[in-house]
PDB file of C-alpha atoms in Angstrom:
ATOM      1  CA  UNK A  12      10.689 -12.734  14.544  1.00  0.00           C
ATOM      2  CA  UNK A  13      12.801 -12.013  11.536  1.00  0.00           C
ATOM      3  CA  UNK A  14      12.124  -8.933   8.928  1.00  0.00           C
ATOM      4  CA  UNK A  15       9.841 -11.662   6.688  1.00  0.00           C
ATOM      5  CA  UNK A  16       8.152 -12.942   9.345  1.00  0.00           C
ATOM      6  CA  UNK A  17       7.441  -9.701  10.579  1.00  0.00           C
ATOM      7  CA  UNK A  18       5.978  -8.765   7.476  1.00  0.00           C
ATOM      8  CA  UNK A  19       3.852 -11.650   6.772  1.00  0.00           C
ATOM      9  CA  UNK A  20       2.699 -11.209  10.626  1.00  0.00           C
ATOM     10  CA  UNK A  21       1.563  -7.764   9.498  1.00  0.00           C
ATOM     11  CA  UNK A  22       0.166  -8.768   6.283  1.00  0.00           C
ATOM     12  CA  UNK A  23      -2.337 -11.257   7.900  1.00  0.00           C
ATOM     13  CA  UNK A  24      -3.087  -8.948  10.906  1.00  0.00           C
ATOM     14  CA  UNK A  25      -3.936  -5.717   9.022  1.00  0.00           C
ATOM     15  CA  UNK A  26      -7.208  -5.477   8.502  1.00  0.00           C
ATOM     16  CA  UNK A  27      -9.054  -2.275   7.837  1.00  0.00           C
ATOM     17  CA  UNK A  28     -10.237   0.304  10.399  1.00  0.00           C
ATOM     18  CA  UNK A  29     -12.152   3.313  10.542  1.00  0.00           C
ATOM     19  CA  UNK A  30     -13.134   4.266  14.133  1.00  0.00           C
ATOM     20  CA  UNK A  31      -9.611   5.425  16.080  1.00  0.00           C
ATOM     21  CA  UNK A  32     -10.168   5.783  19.710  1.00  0.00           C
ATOM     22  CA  UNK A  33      -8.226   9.744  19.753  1.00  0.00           C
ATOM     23  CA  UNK A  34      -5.411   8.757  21.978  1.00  0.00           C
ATOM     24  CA  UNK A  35      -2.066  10.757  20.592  1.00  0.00           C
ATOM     25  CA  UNK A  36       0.372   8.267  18.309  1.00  0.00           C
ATOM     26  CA  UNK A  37       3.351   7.558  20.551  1.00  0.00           C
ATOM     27  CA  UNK A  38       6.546  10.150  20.069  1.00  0.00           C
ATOM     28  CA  UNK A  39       8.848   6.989  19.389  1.00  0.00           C
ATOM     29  CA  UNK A  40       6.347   5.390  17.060  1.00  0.00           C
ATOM     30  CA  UNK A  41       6.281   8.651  14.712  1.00  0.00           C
ATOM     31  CA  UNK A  42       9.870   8.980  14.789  1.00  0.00           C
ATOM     32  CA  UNK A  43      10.109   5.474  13.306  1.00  0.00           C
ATOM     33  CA  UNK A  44       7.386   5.775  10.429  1.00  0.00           C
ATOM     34  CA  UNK A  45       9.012   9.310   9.764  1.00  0.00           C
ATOM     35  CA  UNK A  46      12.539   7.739   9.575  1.00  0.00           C
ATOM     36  CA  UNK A  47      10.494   4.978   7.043  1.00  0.00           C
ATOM     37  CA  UNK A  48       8.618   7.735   4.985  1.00  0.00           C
ATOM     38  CA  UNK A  49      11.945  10.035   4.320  1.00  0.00           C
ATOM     39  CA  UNK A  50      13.826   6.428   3.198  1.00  0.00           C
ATOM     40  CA  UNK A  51      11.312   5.055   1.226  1.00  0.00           C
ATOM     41  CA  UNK A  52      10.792   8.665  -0.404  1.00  0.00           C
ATOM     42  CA  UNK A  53      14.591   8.545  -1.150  1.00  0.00           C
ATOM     43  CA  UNK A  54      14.379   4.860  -3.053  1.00  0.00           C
ATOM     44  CA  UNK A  55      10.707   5.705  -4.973  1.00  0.00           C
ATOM     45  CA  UNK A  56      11.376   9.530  -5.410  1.00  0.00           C
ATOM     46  CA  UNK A  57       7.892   9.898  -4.260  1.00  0.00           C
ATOM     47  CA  UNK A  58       7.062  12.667  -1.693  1.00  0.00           C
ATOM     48  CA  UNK A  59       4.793  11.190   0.912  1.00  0.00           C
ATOM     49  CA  UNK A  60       3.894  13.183   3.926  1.00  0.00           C
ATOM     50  CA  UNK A  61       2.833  12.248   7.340  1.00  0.00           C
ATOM     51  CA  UNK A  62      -0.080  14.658   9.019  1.00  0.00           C
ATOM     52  CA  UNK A  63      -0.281  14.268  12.834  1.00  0.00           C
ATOM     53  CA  UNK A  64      -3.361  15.871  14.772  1.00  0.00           C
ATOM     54  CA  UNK A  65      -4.825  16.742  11.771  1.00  0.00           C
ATOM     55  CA  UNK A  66      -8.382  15.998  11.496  1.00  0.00           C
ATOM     56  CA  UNK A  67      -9.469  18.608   9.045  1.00  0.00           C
ATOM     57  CA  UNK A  68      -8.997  16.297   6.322  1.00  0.00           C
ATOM     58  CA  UNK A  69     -11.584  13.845   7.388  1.00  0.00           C
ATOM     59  CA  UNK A  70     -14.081  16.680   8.298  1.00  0.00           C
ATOM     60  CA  UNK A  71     -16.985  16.129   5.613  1.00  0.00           C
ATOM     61  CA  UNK A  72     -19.762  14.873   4.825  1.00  0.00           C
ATOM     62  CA  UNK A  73     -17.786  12.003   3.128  1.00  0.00           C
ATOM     63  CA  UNK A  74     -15.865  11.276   5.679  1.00  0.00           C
ATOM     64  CA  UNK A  75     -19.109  10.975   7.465  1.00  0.00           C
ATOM     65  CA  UNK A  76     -20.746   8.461   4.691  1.00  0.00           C
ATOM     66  CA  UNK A  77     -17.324   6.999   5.260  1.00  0.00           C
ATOM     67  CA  UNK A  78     -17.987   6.437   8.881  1.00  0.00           C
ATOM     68  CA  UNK A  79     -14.756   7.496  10.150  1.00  0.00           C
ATOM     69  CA  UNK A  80     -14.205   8.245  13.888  1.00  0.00           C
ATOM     70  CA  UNK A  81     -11.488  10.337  15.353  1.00  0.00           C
ATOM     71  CA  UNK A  82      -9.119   9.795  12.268  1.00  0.00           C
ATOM     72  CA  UNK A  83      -7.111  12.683  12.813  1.00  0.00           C
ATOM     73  CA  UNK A  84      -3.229  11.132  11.241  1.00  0.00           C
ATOM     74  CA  UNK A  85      -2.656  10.371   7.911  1.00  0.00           C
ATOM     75  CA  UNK A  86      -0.061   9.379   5.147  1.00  0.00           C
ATOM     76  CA  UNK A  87      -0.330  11.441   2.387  1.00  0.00           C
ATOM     77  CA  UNK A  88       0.471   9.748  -1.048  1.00  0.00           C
ATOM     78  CA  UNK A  89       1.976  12.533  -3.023  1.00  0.00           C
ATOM     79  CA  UNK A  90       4.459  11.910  -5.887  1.00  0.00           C
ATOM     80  CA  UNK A  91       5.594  13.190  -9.472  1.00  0.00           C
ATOM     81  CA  UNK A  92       2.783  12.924 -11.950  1.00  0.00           C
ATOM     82  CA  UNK A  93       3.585   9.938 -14.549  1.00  0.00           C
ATOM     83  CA  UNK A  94       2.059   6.735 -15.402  1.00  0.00           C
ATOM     84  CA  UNK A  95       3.546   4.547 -12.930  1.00  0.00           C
ATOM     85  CA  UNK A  96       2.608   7.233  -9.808  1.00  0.00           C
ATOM     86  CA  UNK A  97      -0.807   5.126  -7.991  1.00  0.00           C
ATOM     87  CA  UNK A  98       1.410   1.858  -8.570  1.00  0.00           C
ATOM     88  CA  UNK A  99       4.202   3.305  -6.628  1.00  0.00           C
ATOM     89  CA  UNK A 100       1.891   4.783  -4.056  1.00  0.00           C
ATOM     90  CA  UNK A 101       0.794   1.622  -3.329  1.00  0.00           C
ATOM     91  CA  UNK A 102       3.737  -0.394  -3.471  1.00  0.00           C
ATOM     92  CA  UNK A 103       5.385   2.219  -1.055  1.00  0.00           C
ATOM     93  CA  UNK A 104       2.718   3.497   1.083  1.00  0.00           C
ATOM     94  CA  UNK A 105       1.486  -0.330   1.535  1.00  0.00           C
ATOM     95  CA  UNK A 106       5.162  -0.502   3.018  1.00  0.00           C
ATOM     96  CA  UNK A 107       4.346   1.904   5.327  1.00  0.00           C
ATOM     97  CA  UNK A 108       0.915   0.743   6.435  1.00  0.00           C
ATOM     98  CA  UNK A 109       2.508  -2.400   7.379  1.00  0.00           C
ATOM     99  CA  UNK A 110       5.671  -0.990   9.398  1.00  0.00           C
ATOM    100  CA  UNK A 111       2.720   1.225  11.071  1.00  0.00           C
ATOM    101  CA  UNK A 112       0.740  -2.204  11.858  1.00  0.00           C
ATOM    102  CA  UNK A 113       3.400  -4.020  13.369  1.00  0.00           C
ATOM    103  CA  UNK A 114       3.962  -1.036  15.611  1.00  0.00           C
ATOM    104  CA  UNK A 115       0.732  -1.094  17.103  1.00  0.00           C
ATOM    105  CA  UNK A 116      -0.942   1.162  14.795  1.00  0.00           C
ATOM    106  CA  UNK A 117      -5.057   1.008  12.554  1.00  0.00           C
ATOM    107  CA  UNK A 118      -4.767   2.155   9.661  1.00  0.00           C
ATOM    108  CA  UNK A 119      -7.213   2.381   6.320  1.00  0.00           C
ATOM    109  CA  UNK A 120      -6.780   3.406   2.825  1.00  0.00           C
ATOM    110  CA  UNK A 121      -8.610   6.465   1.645  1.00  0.00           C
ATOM    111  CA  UNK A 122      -9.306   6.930  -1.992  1.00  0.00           C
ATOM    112  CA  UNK A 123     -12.707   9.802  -1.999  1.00  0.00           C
ATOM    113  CA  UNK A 124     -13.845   9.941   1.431  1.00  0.00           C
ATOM    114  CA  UNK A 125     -11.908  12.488   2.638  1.00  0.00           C
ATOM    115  CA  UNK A 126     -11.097  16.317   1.631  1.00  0.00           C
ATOM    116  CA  UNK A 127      -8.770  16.791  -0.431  1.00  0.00           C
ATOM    117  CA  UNK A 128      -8.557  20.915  -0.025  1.00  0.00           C
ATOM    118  CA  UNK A 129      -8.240  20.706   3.564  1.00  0.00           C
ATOM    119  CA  UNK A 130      -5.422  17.971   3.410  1.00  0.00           C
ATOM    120  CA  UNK A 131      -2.486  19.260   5.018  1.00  0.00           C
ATOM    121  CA  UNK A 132       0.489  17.913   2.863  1.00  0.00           C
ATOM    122  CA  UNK A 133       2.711  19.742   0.072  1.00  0.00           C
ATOM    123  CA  UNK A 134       1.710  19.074  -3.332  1.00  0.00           C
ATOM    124  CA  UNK A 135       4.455  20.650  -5.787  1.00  0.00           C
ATOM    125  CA  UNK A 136       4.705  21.783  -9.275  1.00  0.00           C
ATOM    126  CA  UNK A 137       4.092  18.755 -11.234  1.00  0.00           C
ATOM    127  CA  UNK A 138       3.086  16.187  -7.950  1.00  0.00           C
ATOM    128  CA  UNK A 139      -0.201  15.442  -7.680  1.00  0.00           C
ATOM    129  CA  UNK A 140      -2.283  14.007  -4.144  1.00  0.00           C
ATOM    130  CA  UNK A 141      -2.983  10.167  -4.989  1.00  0.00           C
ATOM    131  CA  UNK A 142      -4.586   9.578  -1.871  1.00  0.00           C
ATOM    132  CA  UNK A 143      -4.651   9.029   2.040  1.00  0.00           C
ATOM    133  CA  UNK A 144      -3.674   6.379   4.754  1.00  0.00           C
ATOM    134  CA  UNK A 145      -5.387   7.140   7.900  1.00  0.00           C
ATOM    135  CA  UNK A 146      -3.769   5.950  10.844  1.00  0.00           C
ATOM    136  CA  UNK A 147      -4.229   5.425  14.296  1.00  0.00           C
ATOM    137  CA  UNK A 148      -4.849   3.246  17.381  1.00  0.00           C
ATOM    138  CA  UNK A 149      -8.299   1.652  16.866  1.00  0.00           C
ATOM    139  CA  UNK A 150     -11.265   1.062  18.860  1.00  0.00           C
ATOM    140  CA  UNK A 151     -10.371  -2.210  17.984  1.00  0.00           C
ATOM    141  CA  UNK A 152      -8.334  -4.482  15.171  1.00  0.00           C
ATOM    142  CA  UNK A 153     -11.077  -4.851  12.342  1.00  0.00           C
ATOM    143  CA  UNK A 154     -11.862  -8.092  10.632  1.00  0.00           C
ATOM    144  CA  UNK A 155     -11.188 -10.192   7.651  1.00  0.00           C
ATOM    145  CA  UNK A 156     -12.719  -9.582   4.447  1.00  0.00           C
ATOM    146  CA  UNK A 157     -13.822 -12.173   1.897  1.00  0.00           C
ATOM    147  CA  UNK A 158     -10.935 -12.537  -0.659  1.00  0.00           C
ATOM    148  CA  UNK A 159     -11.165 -14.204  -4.381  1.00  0.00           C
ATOM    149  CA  UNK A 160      -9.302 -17.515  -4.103  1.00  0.00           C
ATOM    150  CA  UNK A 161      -5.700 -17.507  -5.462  1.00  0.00           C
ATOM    151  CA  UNK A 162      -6.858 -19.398  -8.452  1.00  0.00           C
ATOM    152  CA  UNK A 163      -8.943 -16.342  -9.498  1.00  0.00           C
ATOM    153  CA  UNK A 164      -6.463 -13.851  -9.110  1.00  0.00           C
ATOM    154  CA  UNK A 165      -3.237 -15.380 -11.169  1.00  0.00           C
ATOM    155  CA  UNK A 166      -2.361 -17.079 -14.550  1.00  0.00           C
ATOM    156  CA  UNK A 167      -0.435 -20.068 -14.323  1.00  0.00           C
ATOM    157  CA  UNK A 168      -0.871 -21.432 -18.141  1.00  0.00           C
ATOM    158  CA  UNK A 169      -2.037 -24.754 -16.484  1.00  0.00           C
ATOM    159  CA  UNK A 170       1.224 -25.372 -14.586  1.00  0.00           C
ATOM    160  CA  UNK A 171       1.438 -26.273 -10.829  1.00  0.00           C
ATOM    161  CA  UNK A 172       2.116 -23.933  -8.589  1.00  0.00           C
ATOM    162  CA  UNK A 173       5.453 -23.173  -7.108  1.00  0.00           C
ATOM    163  CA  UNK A 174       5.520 -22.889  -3.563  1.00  0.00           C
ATOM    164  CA  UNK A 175       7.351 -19.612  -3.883  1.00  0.00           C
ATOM    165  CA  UNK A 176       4.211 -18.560  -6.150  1.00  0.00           C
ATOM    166  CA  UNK A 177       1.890 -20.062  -3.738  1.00  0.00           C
ATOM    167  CA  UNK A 178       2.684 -18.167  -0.594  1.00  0.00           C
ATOM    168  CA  UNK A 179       2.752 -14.714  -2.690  1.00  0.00           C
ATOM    169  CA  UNK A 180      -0.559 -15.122  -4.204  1.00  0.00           C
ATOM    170  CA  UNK A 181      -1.946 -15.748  -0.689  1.00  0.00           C
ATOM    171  CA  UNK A 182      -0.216 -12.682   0.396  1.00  0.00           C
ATOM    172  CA  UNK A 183      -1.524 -10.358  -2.552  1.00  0.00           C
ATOM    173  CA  UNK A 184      -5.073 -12.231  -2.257  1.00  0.00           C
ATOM    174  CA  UNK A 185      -4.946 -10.430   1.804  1.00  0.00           C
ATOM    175  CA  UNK A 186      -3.617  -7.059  -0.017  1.00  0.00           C
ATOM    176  CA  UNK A 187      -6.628  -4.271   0.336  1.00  0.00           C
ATOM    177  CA  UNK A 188      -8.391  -2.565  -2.472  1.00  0.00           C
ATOM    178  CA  UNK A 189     -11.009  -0.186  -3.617  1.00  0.00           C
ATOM    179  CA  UNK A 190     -14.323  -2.094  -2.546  1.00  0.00           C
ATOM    180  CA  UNK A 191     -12.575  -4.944  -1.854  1.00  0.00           C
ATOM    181  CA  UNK A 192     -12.968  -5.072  -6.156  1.00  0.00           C
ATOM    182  CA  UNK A 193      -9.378  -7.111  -6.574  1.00  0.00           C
ATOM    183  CA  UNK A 194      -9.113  -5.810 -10.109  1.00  0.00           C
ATOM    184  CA  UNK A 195      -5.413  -7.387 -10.487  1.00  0.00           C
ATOM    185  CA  UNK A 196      -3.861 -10.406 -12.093  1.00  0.00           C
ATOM    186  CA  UNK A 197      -0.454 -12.496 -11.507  1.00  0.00           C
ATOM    187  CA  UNK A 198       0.773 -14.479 -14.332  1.00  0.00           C
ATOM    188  CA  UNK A 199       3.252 -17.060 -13.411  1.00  0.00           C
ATOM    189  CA  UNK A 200       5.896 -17.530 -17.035  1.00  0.00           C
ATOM    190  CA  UNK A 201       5.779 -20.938 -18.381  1.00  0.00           C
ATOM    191  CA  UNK A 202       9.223 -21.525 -16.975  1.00  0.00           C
ATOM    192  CA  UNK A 203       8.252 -21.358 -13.983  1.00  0.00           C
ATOM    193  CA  UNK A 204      10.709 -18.921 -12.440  1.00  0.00           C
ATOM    194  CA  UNK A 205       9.279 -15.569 -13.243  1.00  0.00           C
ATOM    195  CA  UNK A 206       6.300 -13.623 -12.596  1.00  0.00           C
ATOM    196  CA  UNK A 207       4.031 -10.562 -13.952  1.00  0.00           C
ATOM    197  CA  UNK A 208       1.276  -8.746 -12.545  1.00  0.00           C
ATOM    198  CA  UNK A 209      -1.431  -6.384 -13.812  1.00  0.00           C
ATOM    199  CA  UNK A 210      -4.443  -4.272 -13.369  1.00  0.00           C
ATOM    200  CA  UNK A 211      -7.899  -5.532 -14.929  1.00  0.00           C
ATOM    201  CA  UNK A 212      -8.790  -1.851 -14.348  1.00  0.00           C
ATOM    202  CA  UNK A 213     -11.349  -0.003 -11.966  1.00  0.00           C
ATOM    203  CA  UNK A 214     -11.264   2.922  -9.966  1.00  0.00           C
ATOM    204  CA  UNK A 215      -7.642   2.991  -8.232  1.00  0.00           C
ATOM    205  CA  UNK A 216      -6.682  -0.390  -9.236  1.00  0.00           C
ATOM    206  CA  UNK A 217      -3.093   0.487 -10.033  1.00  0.00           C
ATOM    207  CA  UNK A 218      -2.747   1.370  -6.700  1.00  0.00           C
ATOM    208  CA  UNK A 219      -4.424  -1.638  -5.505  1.00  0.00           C
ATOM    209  CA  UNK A 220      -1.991  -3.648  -7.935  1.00  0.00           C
ATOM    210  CA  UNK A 221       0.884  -1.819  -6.350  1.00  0.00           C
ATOM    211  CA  UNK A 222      -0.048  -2.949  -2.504  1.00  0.00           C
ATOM    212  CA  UNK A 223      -0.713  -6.418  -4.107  1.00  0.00           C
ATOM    213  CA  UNK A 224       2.807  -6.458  -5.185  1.00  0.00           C
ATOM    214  CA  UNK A 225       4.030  -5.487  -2.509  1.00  0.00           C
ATOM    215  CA  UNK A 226       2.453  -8.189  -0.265  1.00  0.00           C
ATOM    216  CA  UNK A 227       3.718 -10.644  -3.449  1.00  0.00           C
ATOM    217  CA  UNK A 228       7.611  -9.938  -3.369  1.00  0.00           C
ATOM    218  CA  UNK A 229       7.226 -10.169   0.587  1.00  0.00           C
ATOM    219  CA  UNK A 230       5.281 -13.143   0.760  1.00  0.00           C
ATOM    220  CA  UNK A 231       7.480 -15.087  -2.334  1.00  0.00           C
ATOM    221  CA  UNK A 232      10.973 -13.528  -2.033  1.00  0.00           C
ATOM    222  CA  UNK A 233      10.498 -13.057  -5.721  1.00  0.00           C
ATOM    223  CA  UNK A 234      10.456  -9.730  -7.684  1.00  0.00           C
ATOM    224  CA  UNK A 235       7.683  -8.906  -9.798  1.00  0.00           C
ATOM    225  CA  UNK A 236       8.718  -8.243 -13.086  1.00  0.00           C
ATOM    226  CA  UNK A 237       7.872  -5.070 -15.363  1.00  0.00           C
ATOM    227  CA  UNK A 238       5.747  -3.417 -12.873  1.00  0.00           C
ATOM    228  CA  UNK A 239       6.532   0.355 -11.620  1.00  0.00           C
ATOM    229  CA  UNK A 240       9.126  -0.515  -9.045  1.00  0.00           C
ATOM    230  CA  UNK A 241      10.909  -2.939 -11.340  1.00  0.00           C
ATOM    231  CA  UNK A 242      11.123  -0.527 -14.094  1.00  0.00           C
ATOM    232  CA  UNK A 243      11.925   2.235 -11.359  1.00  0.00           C
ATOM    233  CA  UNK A 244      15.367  -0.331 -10.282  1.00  0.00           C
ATOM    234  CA  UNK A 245      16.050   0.121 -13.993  1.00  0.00           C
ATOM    235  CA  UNK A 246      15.802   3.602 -14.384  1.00  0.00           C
ATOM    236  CA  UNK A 247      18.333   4.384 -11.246  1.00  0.00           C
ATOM    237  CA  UNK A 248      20.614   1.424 -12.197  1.00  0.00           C
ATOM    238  CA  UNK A 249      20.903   3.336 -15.794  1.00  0.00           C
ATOM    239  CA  UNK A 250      21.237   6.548 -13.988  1.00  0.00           C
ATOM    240  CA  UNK A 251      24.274   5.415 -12.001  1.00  0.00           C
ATOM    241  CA  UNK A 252      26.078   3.451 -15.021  1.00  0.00           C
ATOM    242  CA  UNK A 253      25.511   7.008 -16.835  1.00  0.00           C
ATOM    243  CA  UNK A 254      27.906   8.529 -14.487  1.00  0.00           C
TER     244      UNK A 254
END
């Protein structure tokens, strides 16, 4: 398979897991997500951390009400504090989770469930700790969850559907979120050729938007304008003509 089909594979296959069997994450496997974390890091100027053997974190009584088993590895979402930090933790992490899937890897979002004191990640001056991405091999793959139809989630003044527009709303319709709430929007421009996403708000919905447009731009081939990675291409393309 080719790098899209490899991600849509991964889209559609991911599905959320909290019960990891314990076995050790491969050596070759954690040099490839840490190769992923350090570049993606690099292009977001986030600072997301990867915890093997760790299960402190998950060692609580919400963790319990969460009804997690054995998670013991973990992305850690850390970046600069600023309004566009949960969108970019989604957008990149989301990148992450699905590298991690189509390397044989469980994995599940963690908003509350898990402690954030006994996290082991650096949090700087000025960073703050979004959230987690536990990660693992599972007792087993998980299973779909109902999703809104596409029609619910975007804006399309009326207009039919591109294709393009099509296979990214069924993409960011599969994208997971806080209680499965799908607090987001996609609004397709009356000339058909551009697009615009946003939160409808909730409890981390900007970083549920950000892992919905993520599985968007894979799924369509088409950028998503003015969100937090768009505006992030902006700010380094000024930076550059500065020089």
């Amino acid at each position: 398979m080719d790098q899209a089909r490899d991600d849509i594979w991964a889209i559609e296959h991911r599905h959320s897991v909290r019960r990891f069997t314990g076995e050790a994450v491969p050596a070759d496997v954690r040099a490839e997500l840490e190769r992923a974390v350090a570049a993606a890091n690099a292009t977001s100027g986030l600072h997301m951390q990867l915890a093997w053997d760790e299960p402190e974190a998950f060692k609580t009584m919400l963790a319990h009400y969460g009804k997690f088993q054995n998670a013991c590895n973990y992305l850690a979402l850390v970046g600069p504090k600023g309004p566009d930090l949960d969108e970019l933790c989604g957008y990149f992490g989301e990148k992450i989770v699905l590298l991690a899937q189509r390397l044989g890897l469980n994995s599940c979002w963690v908003g509350g469930t898990f402690s954030r004191k006994r996290t082991r990640c650096n949090v700087g001056a000025g960073e703050r700790l979004v959230m987690v991405v536990a990660l693992g091999l599972g007792v087993d793959d998980g299973r779909p969850r109902r999703s809104k139809g596409i029609s619910e989630l975007s804006n399309t003044h009326g207009l039919v559907m591109p294709d393009w527009f099509q296979h990214g709303m069924q993409a960011a319709a599969l994208a997971p979120t806080a209680l499965n709430q799908q607090h987001f929007i996609f609004t397709l421009d009356r000339d058909r050729t551009r697009v615009r996403a946003q939160s409808t708000g909730g409890f981390f919905s900007k970083v549920d938007l950000g892992i919905a447009e993520c599985h968007f731009e894979l799924a369509s081939g088409h950028a998503v304008e003015d969100s937090a990675t768009s505006r992030l291409a902006d700010s380094r393309a000024g930076e550059k003509g500065g020089r």
